[in-house]
Short mmCIF file of C-alpha atoms in Angstrom, two decimals:
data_model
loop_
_atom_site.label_atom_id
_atom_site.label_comp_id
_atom_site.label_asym_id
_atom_site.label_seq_id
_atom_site.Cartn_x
_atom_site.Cartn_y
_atom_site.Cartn_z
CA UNK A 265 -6.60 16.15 -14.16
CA UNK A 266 -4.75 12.60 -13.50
CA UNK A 267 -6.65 10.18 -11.12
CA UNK A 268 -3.82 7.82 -9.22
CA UNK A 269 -2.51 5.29 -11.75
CA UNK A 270 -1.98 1.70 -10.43
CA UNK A 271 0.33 1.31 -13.28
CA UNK A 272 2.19 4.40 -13.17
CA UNK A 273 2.90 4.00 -9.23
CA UNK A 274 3.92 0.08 -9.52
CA UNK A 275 6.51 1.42 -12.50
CA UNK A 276 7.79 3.67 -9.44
CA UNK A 277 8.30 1.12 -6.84
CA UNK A 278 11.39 -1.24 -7.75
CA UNK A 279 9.03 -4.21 -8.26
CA UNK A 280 11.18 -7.62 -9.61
CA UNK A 281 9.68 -10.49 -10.51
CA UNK A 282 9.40 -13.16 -8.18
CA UNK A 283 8.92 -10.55 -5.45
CA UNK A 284 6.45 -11.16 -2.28
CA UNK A 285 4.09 -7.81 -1.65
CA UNK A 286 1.72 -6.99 0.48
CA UNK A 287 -1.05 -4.95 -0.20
CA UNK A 288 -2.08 -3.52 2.78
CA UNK A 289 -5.98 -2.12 2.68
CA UNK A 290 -6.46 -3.58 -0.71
CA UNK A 291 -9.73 -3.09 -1.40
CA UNK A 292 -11.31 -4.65 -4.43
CA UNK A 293 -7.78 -5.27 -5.25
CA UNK A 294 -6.89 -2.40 -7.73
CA UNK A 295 -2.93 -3.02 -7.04
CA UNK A 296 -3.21 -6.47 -6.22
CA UNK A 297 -4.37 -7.38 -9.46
CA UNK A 298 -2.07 -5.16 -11.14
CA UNK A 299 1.18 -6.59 -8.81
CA UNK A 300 0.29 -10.20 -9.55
CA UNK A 301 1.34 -9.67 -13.29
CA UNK A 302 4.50 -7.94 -12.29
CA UNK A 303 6.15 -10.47 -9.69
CA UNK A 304 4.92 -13.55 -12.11
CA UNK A 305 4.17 -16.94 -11.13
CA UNK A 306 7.08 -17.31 -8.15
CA UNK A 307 6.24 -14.12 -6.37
CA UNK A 308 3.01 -13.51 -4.21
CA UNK A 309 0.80 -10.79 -3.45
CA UNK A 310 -0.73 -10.86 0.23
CA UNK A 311 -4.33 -8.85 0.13
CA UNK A 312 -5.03 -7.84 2.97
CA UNK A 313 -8.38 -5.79 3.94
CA UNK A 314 -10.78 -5.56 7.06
CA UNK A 315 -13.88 -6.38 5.05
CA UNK A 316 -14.78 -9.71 3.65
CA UNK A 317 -16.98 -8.16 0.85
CA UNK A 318 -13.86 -6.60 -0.62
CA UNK A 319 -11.70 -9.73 -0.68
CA UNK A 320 -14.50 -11.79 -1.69
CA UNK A 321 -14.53 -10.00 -5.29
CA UNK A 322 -10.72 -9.75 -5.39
CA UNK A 323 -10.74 -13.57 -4.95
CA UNK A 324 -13.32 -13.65 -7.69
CA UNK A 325 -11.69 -11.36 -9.92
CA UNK A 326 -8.23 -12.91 -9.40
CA UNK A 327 -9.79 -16.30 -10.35
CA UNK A 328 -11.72 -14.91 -13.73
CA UNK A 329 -8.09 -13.63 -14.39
CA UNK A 330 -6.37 -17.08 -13.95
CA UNK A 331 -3.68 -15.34 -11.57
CA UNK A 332 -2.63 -17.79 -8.64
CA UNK A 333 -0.19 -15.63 -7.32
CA UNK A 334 -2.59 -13.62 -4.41
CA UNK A 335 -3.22 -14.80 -1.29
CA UNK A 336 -6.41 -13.21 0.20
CA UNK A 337 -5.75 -11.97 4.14
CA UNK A 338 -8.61 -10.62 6.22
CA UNK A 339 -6.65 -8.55 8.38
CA UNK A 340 -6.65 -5.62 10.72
CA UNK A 341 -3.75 -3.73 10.40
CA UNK A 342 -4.70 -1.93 13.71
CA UNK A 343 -4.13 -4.82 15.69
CA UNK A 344 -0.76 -6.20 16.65
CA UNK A 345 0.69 -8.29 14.04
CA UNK A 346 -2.62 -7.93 11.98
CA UNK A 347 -1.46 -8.69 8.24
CA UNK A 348 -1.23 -12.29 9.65
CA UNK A 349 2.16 -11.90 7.50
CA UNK A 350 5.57 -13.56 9.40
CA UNK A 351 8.06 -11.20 10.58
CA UNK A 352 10.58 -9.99 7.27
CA UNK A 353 8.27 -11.73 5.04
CA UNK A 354 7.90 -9.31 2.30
CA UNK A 355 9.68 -7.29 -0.20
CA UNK A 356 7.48 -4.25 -0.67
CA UNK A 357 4.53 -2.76 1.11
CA UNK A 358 1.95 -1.05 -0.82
CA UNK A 359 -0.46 1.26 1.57
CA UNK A 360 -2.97 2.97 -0.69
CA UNK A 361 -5.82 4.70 0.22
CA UNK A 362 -5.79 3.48 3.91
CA UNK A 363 -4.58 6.04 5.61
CA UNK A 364 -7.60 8.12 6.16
CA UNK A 365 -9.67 5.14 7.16
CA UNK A 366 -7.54 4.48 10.32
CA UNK A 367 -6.97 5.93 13.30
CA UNK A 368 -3.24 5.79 14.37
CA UNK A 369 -1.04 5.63 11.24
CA UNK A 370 2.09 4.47 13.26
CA UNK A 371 0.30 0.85 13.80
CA UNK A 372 0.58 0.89 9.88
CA UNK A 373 3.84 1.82 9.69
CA UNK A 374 4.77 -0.30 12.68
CA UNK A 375 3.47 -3.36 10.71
CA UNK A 376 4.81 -2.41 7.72
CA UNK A 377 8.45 -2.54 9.35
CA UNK A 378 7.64 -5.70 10.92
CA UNK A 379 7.12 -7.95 7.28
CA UNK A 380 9.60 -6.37 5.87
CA UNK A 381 12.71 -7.96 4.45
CA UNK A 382 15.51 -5.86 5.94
CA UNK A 383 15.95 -5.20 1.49
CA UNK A 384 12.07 -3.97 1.86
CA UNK A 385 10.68 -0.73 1.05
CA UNK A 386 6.92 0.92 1.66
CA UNK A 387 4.86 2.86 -0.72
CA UNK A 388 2.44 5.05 0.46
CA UNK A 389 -0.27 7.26 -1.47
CA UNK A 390 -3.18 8.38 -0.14
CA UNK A 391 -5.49 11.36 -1.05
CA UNK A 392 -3.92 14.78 -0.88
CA UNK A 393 -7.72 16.32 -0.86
CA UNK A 394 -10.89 16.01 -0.60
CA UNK A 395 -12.22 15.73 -4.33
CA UNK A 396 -15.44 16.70 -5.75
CA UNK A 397 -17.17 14.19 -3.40
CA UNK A 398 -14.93 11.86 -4.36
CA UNK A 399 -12.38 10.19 -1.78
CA UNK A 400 -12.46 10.87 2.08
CA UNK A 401 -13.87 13.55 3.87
CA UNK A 402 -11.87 16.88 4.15
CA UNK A 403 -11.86 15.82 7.84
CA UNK A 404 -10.49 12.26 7.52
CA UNK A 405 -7.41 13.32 4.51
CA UNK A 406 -4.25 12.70 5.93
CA UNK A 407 -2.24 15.18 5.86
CA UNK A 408 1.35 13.74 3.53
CA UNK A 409 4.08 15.78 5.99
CA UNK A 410 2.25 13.86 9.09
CA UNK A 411 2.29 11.00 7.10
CA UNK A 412 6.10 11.34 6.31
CA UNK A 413 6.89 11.90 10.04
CA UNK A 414 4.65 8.42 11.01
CA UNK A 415 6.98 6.55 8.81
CA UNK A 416 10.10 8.19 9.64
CA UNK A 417 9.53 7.73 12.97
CA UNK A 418 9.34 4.46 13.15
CA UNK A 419 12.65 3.83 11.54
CA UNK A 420 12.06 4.35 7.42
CA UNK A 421 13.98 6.35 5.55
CA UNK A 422 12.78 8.71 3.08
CA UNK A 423 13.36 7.43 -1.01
CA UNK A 424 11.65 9.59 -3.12
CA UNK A 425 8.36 11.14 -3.60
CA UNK A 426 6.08 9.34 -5.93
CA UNK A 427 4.03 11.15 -8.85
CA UNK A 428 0.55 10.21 -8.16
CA UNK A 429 -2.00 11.86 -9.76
CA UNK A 430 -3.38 15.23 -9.25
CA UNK A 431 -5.61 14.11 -5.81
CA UNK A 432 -2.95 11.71 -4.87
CA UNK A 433 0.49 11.89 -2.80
CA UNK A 434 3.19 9.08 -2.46
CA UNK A 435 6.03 8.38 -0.99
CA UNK A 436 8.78 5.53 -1.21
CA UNK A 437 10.36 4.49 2.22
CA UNK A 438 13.18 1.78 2.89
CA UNK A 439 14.44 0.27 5.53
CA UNK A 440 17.79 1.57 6.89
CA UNK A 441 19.90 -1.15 5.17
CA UNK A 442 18.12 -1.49 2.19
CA UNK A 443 19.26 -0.43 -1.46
CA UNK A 444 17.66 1.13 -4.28
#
């Protein structure tokens, strides 16, 4: 049994140094943290997360760490323009385990397109399953073909799937005129 892998998925993603991500829903910063060391000191990683307790201890963490390179966002994706990111902004998008916690995964993908670079790509991995207690709710997993559609729909193309863990899907999305 393989738990999702910050690691592993980054490895997956095309990150180059000197890149500018955002980490939408980041949590306590898991792949914030992670992505700092990867872009180095001229790239940036934008957390971004709905509650302050989260970014408080990824702003604590990051400092302990001596990494300069994240900018903390409170956000809500939800809302129109809610990253607080400017429009083609970004080189990569990193949604993980977000998607069950909203309510109209289009707004994500919506915003997602919106700070991209027209260059920019999306990961997305979310729970496949409800685990042992662990993860959402078997009524709040988001089901990865509805997922798929959400992005596609508003204007991504399909990459590649992403190997996530055993509990985990993922999937890589660019923008039309981006290249791999």
């Amino acid at each position: 049994m393989k738990f999702s892998d910050p690691e592993s998925n980054i490895k997956q993603m095309h990150i180059a140094p000197d890149m500018f991500i955002a980490d939408f829903g980041c949590g306590v910063g898991f792949y914030s943290l992670a992505l700092a060391k990867h872009v180095g000191s001229k790239g940036k990683i934008y957390a971004i997360d709905i509650q302050p307790e989260h970014l408080s201890k990824l702003k604590a963490e990051a400092a302990h760490r001596g990494l300069k390179n994240i900018e903390i966002i409170h956000g809500d994706l939800e809302a129109p323009a809610g990253s607080g990111l400017l429009k083609a902004s970004v080189d990569r998008v990193i949604v993980s385990n977000l998607l069950f916690q909203v309510d109209d995964i289009f707004l994500i993908a919506q915003e997602a397109k919106r700070v991209l670079k027209s260059s920019g790509m999306v990961a997305v991995i979310d729970w496949a399953e409800s685990f042992k207690q662990i993860g959402p709710h078997k009524d709040r997993v988001v089901n990865y073909e509805n997922v798929r559609k959400a992005f596609e729909a508003t204007g991504f193309e399909f990459v590649s799937r992403l190997d996530s863990g055993s509990h985990h899907y993922g999937f890589l999305f660019k923008l039309p005129h981006a290249t791999i």
